[in-house]
CSV table of C-alpha atoms and ligand atoms in Angstrom, one decimal:
chain,number,residue,atom,x,y,z
P,1,UNK,CA,55.5,-28.4,50.3
P,2,UNK,CA,58.0,-26.1,51.4
P,3,UNK,CA,60.4,-27.9,48.7
P,4,UNK,CA,58.0,-26.9,46.1
P,5,UNK,CA,58.1,-23.1,47.8
P,6,UNK,CA,61.7,-23.7,47.3
P,7,UNK,CA,61.9,-24.4,43.8
P,8,UNK,CA,59.4,-21.9,42.8
P,9,UNK,CA,61.1,-19.3,44.7
P,10,UNK,CA,64.5,-19.9,42.7
P,11,UNK,CA,63.0,-20.1,39.5
P,12,UNK,CA,61.2,-16.7,40.1
P,13,UNK,CA,63.6,-14.5,41.9
P,14,UNK,CA,66.8,-16.4,42.0
P,15,UNK,CA,66.3,-16.6,45.8
P,16,UNK,CA,64.3,-18.3,48.8
P,17,UNK,CA,61.7,-16.3,49.8
P,18,UNK,CA,61.7,-18.0,53.4
P,19,UNK,CA,60.9,-16.6,56.6
P,20,UNK,CA,63.6,-17.1,59.0
P,21,UNK,CA,63.1,-17.8,62.9
P,22,UNK,CA,64.1,-14.0,64.0
P,23,UNK,CA,65.6,-15.3,67.2
P,24,UNK,CA,68.0,-17.7,65.1
P,25,UNK,CA,71.8,-16.9,65.8
P,26,UNK,CA,72.5,-16.8,61.8
P,27,UNK,CA,76.2,-16.7,62.7
P,28,UNK,CA,76.1,-20.0,65.0
P,29,UNK,CA,73.9,-21.9,62.3
P,30,UNK,CA,76.2,-20.5,59.3
P,31,UNK,CA,79.5,-22.3,61.6
P,32,UNK,CA,77.2,-25.5,61.8
P,33,UNK,CA,76.6,-25.7,58.3
P,34,UNK,CA,79.8,-25.1,56.9
P,35,UNK,CA,81.3,-27.7,59.5
P,36,UNK,CA,78.2,-30.4,58.8
P,37,UNK,CA,78.6,-29.9,54.6
P,38,UNK,CA,82.6,-29.3,54.9
P,39,UNK,CA,81.6,-25.9,52.9
P,40,UNK,CA,84.0,-22.9,52.7
P,41,UNK,CA,82.8,-19.2,52.3
P,42,UNK,CA,84.6,-17.2,49.9
P,43,UNK,CA,83.6,-13.2,50.5
P,44,UNK,CA,83.6,-10.2,48.0
P,45,UNK,CA,85.0,-7.0,50.1
P,46,UNK,CA,81.7,-5.5,48.4
P,47,UNK,CA,79.9,-7.8,50.8
P,48,UNK,CA,77.8,-6.5,53.5
P,49,UNK,CA,80.4,-6.3,56.8
P,50,UNK,CA,78.4,-9.3,58.8
P,51,UNK,CA,78.9,-11.7,55.4
P,52,UNK,CA,82.4,-10.5,55.0
P,53,UNK,CA,83.2,-11.3,59.1
P,54,UNK,CA,81.6,-15.2,58.7
P,55,UNK,CA,83.8,-15.5,55.3
P,56,UNK,CA,86.7,-17.8,55.6
P,57,UNK,CA,88.4,-16.1,53.0
P,58,UNK,CA,87.6,-12.0,51.8
P,59,UNK,CA,89.8,-10.9,48.9
P,60,UNK,CA,89.7,-9.6,45.4
P,61,UNK,CA,88.6,-11.1,42.4
P,62,UNK,CA,92.3,-12.6,42.1
P,63,UNK,CA,92.7,-13.8,45.3
P,64,UNK,CA,88.9,-15.4,45.5
P,65,UNK,CA,90.0,-17.4,42.1
P,66,UNK,CA,93.1,-18.7,43.9
P,67,UNK,CA,91.2,-19.5,47.1
P,68,UNK,CA,88.5,-21.6,44.5
P,69,UNK,CA,91.4,-23.3,42.9
P,70,UNK,CA,92.7,-24.7,45.6
P,71,UNK,CA,90.0,-25.6,48.5
P,72,UNK,CA,89.5,-28.8,49.2
P,73,UNK,CA,85.8,-27.9,50.8
P,74,UNK,CA,82.6,-30.1,48.8
P,75,UNK,CA,80.8,-26.9,48.7
P,76,UNK,CA,82.0,-23.6,47.6
P,77,UNK,CA,79.6,-20.9,49.2
P,78,UNK,CA,80.1,-17.9,46.7
P,79,UNK,CA,79.3,-14.5,48.4
P,80,UNK,CA,79.6,-12.4,45.8
P,81,UNK,CA,78.2,-11.6,42.0
P,82,UNK,CA,77.2,-14.4,39.2
P,83,UNK,CA,80.7,-14.2,37.2
P,84,UNK,CA,82.9,-14.9,40.4
P,85,UNK,CA,80.5,-18.0,41.1
P,86,UNK,CA,81.2,-19.2,37.5
P,87,UNK,CA,84.7,-18.5,37.8
P,88,UNK,CA,84.6,-20.9,41.0
P,89,UNK,CA,82.7,-23.4,39.1
P,90,UNK,CA,84.9,-23.6,36.0
P,91,UNK,CA,87.7,-24.8,38.3
P,92,UNK,CA,85.6,-27.2,40.2
P,93,UNK,CA,83.3,-28.9,38.2
P,94,UNK,CA,82.7,-31.5,41.1
P,95,UNK,CA,82.0,-29.3,43.6
P,96,UNK,CA,78.8,-27.4,44.4
P,97,UNK,CA,78.6,-23.9,43.9
P,98,UNK,CA,76.4,-22.0,45.5
P,99,UNK,CA,75.4,-18.3,45.1
P,100,UNK,CA,72.8,-17.1,47.6
P,101,UNK,CA,71.4,-14.6,45.1
P,102,UNK,CA,71.4,-16.0,41.5
P,103,UNK,CA,70.5,-12.4,40.2
P,104,UNK,CA,73.6,-11.0,41.7
P,105,UNK,CA,74.8,-10.2,38.2
P,106,UNK,CA,77.8,-7.6,37.3
P,107,UNK,CA,76.7,-4.2,35.3
P,108,UNK,CA,80.0,-4.9,33.2
P,109,UNK,CA,79.7,-8.3,32.5
P,110,UNK,CA,76.5,-7.4,31.0
P,111,UNK,CA,78.2,-4.7,28.7
P,112,UNK,CA,79.8,-7.4,27.1
P,113,UNK,CA,77.5,-10.2,25.5
P,114,UNK,CA,79.7,-12.7,24.0
P,115,UNK,CA,77.4,-12.6,20.2
P,116,UNK,CA,78.4,-9.1,19.9
P,117,UNK,CA,81.9,-9.6,21.2
P,118,UNK,CA,82.7,-12.4,18.6
P,119,UNK,CA,81.8,-10.2,15.6
P,120,UNK,CA,84.2,-7.9,17.3
P,121,UNK,CA,86.9,-10.3,17.7
P,122,UNK,CA,86.4,-11.7,14.1
P,123,UNK,CA,87.1,-8.3,12.7
P,124,UNK,CA,90.7,-8.3,14.5
P,125,UNK,CA,92.3,-11.8,14.2
P,126,UNK,CA,95.4,-11.4,14.6
P,127,UNK,CA,94.6,-9.9,17.9
P,128,UNK,CA,95.4,-11.7,21.4
P,129,UNK,CA,92.2,-11.3,23.4
P,130,UNK,CA,93.1,-10.0,26.9
P,131,UNK,CA,89.5,-10.1,29.3
P,132,UNK,CA,88.8,-8.7,32.7
P,133,UNK,CA,87.5,-11.5,34.3
P,134,UNK,CA,84.2,-9.5,35.5
P,135,UNK,CA,82.6,-11.2,32.2
P,136,UNK,CA,80.2,-14.1,31.5
P,137,UNK,CA,81.8,-17.7,30.7
P,138,UNK,CA,80.8,-17.1,26.9
P,139,UNK,CA,83.1,-14.1,27.0
P,140,UNK,CA,85.8,-15.8,29.1
P,141,UNK,CA,85.4,-19.2,26.2
P,142,UNK,CA,86.4,-16.1,23.7
P,143,UNK,CA,89.3,-14.7,25.4
P,144,UNK,CA,93.1,-15.9,25.3
P,145,UNK,CA,94.0,-14.6,28.9
P,146,UNK,CA,91.6,-13.5,31.6
P,147,UNK,CA,93.4,-10.8,34.2
P,148,UNK,CA,91.9,-9.2,37.7
P,149,UNK,CA,93.1,-5.4,38.4
P,150,UNK,CA,95.8,-6.9,40.6
P,151,UNK,CA,97.1,-8.5,37.7
P,152,UNK,CA,96.1,-6.8,34.4
P,153,UNK,CA,99.5,-4.5,33.9
P,154,UNK,CA,101.6,-7.8,33.9
P,155,UNK,CA,99.6,-10.1,32.2
P,156,UNK,CA,99.7,-7.4,29.4
P,157,UNK,CA,103.1,-7.0,29.5
P,158,UNK,CA,103.5,-10.4,29.3
P,159,UNK,CA,103.1,-10.5,26.1
P,160,UNK,CA,105.4,-9.4,23.2
P,161,UNK,CA,105.4,-5.3,22.6
P,162,UNK,CA,104.5,-5.5,19.3
P,163,UNK,CA,101.3,-8.3,19.7
P,164,UNK,CA,97.9,-6.4,19.1
P,165,UNK,CA,95.5,-6.9,21.7
P,166,UNK,CA,91.7,-6.5,22.4
P,167,UNK,CA,90.9,-5.5,25.9
P,168,UNK,CA,87.6,-6.2,27.1
P,169,UNK,CA,85.2,-5.4,28.5
P,170,UNK,CA,86.4,-2.5,30.7
P,171,UNK,CA,87.7,0.4,29.0
P,172,UNK,CA,88.4,2.3,32.1
P,173,UNK,CA,90.8,-0.2,33.2
P,174,UNK,CA,91.9,-0.6,29.4
P,175,UNK,CA,92.8,2.7,29.0
P,176,UNK,CA,94.6,2.6,32.4
P,177,UNK,CA,96.9,-0.2,31.5
P,178,UNK,CA,97.4,1.4,28.4
P,179,UNK,CA,98.5,4.5,30.0
P,180,UNK,CA,101.0,2.6,32.0
P,181,UNK,CA,102.3,0.3,29.7
P,182,UNK,CA,102.5,2.3,27.0
P,183,UNK,CA,100.7,-0.2,24.8
P,184,UNK,CA,97.6,0.5,22.5
P,185,UNK,CA,95.4,-2.4,23.1
P,186,UNK,CA,91.8,-2.2,21.2
P,187,UNK,CA,89.3,-1.5,24.2
P,188,UNK,CA,85.8,-2.9,24.5
P,189,UNK,CA,83.4,-0.4,25.2
P,190,UNK,CA,81.9,-1.5,28.8
P,191,UNK,CA,81.9,-0.2,32.0
P,192,UNK,CA,81.0,-0.5,35.8
P,193,UNK,CA,78.0,1.7,36.7
P,194,UNK,CA,79.6,2.0,40.4
P,195,UNK,CA,83.0,3.5,39.5
P,196,UNK,CA,81.5,5.3,36.6
P,197,UNK,CA,79.8,7.3,39.2
P,198,UNK,CA,82.2,9.1,41.3
P,199,UNK,CA,81.9,13.3,41.0
P,200,UNK,CA,85.4,14.9,40.2
P,201,UNK,CA,84.0,17.9,41.2
P,202,UNK,CA,83.0,16.7,44.8
P,203,UNK,CA,86.1,14.5,45.2
P,204,UNK,CA,87.9,17.8,44.4
P,205,UNK,CA,86.5,19.7,47.1
P,206,UNK,CA,86.7,17.1,49.3
P,207,UNK,CA,90.7,17.1,48.3
P,208,UNK,CA,91.0,20.7,49.6
P,209,UNK,CA,88.6,20.0,52.7
P,210,UNK,CA,91.2,17.4,54.0
P,211,UNK,CA,94.8,18.3,52.1
P,212,UNK,CA,96.6,15.6,54.3
P,213,UNK,CA,93.8,13.1,52.9
P,214,UNK,CA,95.3,10.3,50.4
P,215,UNK,CA,92.5,9.9,47.3
P,216,UNK,CA,92.8,6.2,45.8
P,217,UNK,CA,91.2,4.4,43.5
P,218,UNK,CA,90.0,1.5,41.8
P,219,UNK,CA,91.3,1.0,38.0
P,220,UNK,CA,87.5,0.7,37.1
P,221,UNK,CA,86.8,4.5,37.8
P,222,UNK,CA,87.0,7.1,35.0
P,223,UNK,CA,90.7,8.8,33.6
P,224,UNK,CA,89.7,11.9,34.7
P,225,UNK,CA,89.2,10.9,38.4
P,226,UNK,CA,92.0,8.2,38.3
P,227,UNK,CA,94.4,11.5,37.2
P,228,UNK,CA,93.6,13.1,40.5
P,229,UNK,CA,95.1,9.8,42.4
P,230,UNK,CA,97.5,9.0,44.8
P,231,UNK,CA,97.2,5.6,44.3
P,232,UNK,CA,95.4,3.5,41.7
P,233,UNK,CA,95.0,-0.4,42.6
P,234,UNK,CA,92.4,-3.6,43.0
P,235,UNK,CA,90.6,-3.5,45.9
P,236,UNK,CA,93.5,-5.7,47.9
P,237,UNK,CA,95.8,-2.9,47.2
P,238,UNK,CA,93.8,-0.3,48.2
P,239,UNK,CA,93.5,-1.8,51.4
P,240,UNK,CA,97.1,-2.5,51.7
P,241,UNK,CA,97.9,1.0,50.6
P,242,UNK,CA,95.7,2.4,53.5
P,243,UNK,CA,97.4,0.0,55.9
P,244,UNK,CA,101.1,0.8,55.0
P,245,UNK,CA,100.5,4.7,54.5
P,246,UNK,CA,101.4,7.4,57.4
P,247,UNK,CA,98.6,9.1,56.2
P,248,UNK,CA,95.6,9.2,58.6
P,249,UNK,CA,92.8,10.0,56.4
P,250,UNK,CA,91.8,8.6,52.8
P,251,UNK,CA,89.2,9.6,50.5
P,252,UNK,CA,88.1,6.2,48.5
P,253,UNK,CA,86.9,5.7,45.5
P,254,UNK,CA,85.3,2.3,45.0
P,255,UNK,CA,82.3,0.2,46.2
P,256,UNK,CA,81.9,1.0,50.0
P,257,UNK,CA,82.3,-2.1,51.6
P,258,UNK,CA,85.6,-2.0,51.3
P,259,UNK,CA,85.9,0.3,54.1
P,260,UNK,CA,85.0,-2.4,56.5
P,261,UNK,CA,88.3,-3.9,56.0
P,262,UNK,CA,90.3,-0.8,56.1
P,263,UNK,CA,88.4,0.6,58.9
P,264,UNK,CA,89.2,-2.9,61.0
P,265,UNK,CA,92.8,-3.2,59.6
P,266,UNK,CA,93.5,0.7,60.7
P,267,UNK,CA,91.2,1.4,63.6
P,268,UNK,CA,92.8,4.9,64.3
P,269,UNK,CA,92.4,6.0,60.5
P,270,UNK,CA,89.7,7.8,59.1
P,271,UNK,CA,87.9,6.5,55.2
P,272,UNK,CA,85.8,8.5,53.7
P,273,UNK,CA,84.1,7.0,50.7
P,274,UNK,CA,84.3,9.2,47.5
P,275,UNK,CA,80.7,11.0,46.8
P,276,UNK,CA,78.7,10.1,43.8
P,277,UNK,CA,77.6,12.8,41.2
P,278,UNK,CA,73.7,12.4,42.8
P,279,UNK,CA,72.1,11.8,46.1
P,280,UNK,CA,71.9,8.2,46.0
P,281,UNK,CA,74.1,5.5,47.4
P,282,UNK,CA,75.0,4.8,44.2
P,283,UNK,CA,79.1,3.6,45.0
P,284,UNK,CA,77.1,0.7,46.5
P,285,UNK,CA,76.8,-2.2,44.2
P,286,UNK,CA,73.3,-3.1,43.8
P,287,UNK,CA,74.2,-6.9,42.7
P,288,UNK,CA,76.9,-7.3,45.6
P,289,UNK,CA,74.3,-6.0,48.0
P,290,UNK,CA,71.9,-8.5,47.0
P,291,UNK,CA,73.3,-11.0,48.8
P,292,UNK,CA,72.4,-11.2,53.1
P,293,UNK,CA,73.0,-13.2,56.0
P,294,UNK,CA,69.5,-14.5,55.8
P,295,UNK,CA,69.9,-15.9,52.1
P,296,UNK,CA,73.2,-17.0,52.8
P,297,UNK,CA,71.6,-19.2,55.6
P,298,UNK,CA,68.9,-20.4,53.6
P,299,UNK,CA,71.2,-21.1,50.7
P,300,UNK,CA,73.7,-23.2,52.7
P,301,UNK,CA,71.2,-25.2,54.6
P,302,UNK,CA,69.1,-26.2,51.2
P,303,UNK,CA,72.4,-25.9,49.2
P,304,UNK,CA,70.7,-24.1,46.5
P,305,UNK,CA,70.6,-22.0,44.1
P,306,UNK,CA,73.5,-23.9,42.5
P,307,UNK,CA,75.7,-23.1,39.6
P,308,UNK,CA,75.6,-25.1,36.6
P,309,UNK,CA,77.5,-24.9,33.4
P,310,UNK,CA,77.7,-26.3,30.0
P,311,UNK,CA,80.9,-28.4,29.8
P,312,UNK,CA,82.2,-28.2,26.5
P,313,UNK,CA,82.2,-24.3,27.8
P,314,UNK,CA,83.0,-24.4,30.7
P,315,UNK,CA,86.2,-26.7,29.0
P,316,UNK,CA,87.1,-23.5,26.8
P,317,UNK,CA,86.2,-20.9,29.4
P,318,UNK,CA,89.0,-22.6,32.0
P,319,UNK,CA,91.8,-22.2,29.6
P,320,UNK,CA,92.3,-18.6,29.4
P,321,UNK,CA,91.8,-19.0,33.7
P,322,UNK,CA,94.3,-21.4,33.7
P,323,UNK,CA,97.0,-19.4,31.7
P,324,UNK,CA,95.9,-16.2,34.1
P,325,UNK,CA,96.6,-18.2,37.1
P,326,UNK,CA,100.0,-19.9,36.0
P,327,UNK,CA,101.3,-16.3,35.2
P,328,UNK,CA,100.4,-15.1,38.4
P,329,UNK,CA,102.1,-17.6,40.5
P,330,UNK,CA,104.9,-17.4,38.1
P,331,UNK,CA,105.2,-13.6,38.9
P,332,UNK,CA,104.3,-14.4,42.9
P,333,UNK,CA,100.8,-12.1,42.8
E,401,13P,P1,89.0,-6.5,42.6
E,401,13P,O1,88.3,-6.9,43.8
E,401,13P,O2,89.4,-7.6,41.9
E,401,13P,O3,90.0,-4.9,42.8
E,401,13P,O4,87.6,-6.2,41.5
E,401,13P,C1,86.8,-5.1,42.1
E,401,13P,C2,85.2,-5.5,41.2
E,401,13P,O5,84.6,-4.6,40.9
E,401,13P,C3,84.7,-6.6,41.4
E,401,13P,O6,83.1,-6.8,40.9
E,402,SF4,FE1,80.3,-5.4,38.6
E,402,SF4,FE2,80.9,-3.2,38.9
E,402,SF4,FE3,79.1,-4.5,41.0
E,402,SF4,FE4,81.7,-4.8,40.7
E,402,SF4,S1,80.9,-3.0,41.4
E,402,SF4,S2,79.8,-6.2,40.6
E,402,SF4,S3,82.6,-4.5,38.6
E,402,SF4,S4,78.8,-3.8,38.8
């Protein structure tokens, strides 16, 4: 009976709807399951603090892909969003890859449907396609090289200066890379709903109120926000900068989950989330935050929901990821 309920719950909701005994010590139970199943938990910085604290590895998209490529665990539990778990599956077809909530998608990934992108790509046949890792396996299969926010500049610069390039799906990251490299890549019109929500006006007021604060931003933010940033980088880049800087106050324009690691690494510093342009908590990613400690526990216990993939697409999608990993390795990234 319980198994039928589990299957129904997955089909209808993408996650289990099972009441958990509230007296259970989930940290202890998850540690036990990790050992029993030779599982590894890979978590993105945008996950809730409890998940970050129980993870075996916490990182940005590049770090997570690199960990997924080298793990010898039998089961990868991905505390992140669908495209990240899918990347892990592309790299590990024989391993079980679990995502605690299958509905943990990504607005940026959704902004690039592969069928529409294929039409665009066919109109520019002499272009190399560099695609941000925040995309579906279908998009990866249409790409020449994948990049993340921590290696996008180096990936673009690995191509000859006169090579025409299509950059997808993030127009903000693409515009930023065009600016720092002097290239003129064709940009797909996609964006992340979390990084487009920051209010330039409110950030400017905060900068005036805290004149010693450093304003640090993720390159998925819009150009006017990036234009006033003291530092621009991936989540790992932002974290490292906050650790190494002598400044004591930081205004942080990215998803708020990263503040947990920043505060842990620098307990004497103050981190202020950059305010959104309305009163909601829109700088929390609604997809990332679908994962909870309870769902993590249940998904490990039942080894579901599992990421599955068409083998033909997987093989084609793997090539541009391998290329990114090779270039990153050669450059020591
Ligand atoms: P990075 O962690 O690679 O900087 O990416 C940020 C992001 O938006 C992931 O969804
Ligand atoms: Fe996607 Fe933006 Fe959420 Fe990252 S923060 S998973 S890019 S919607």
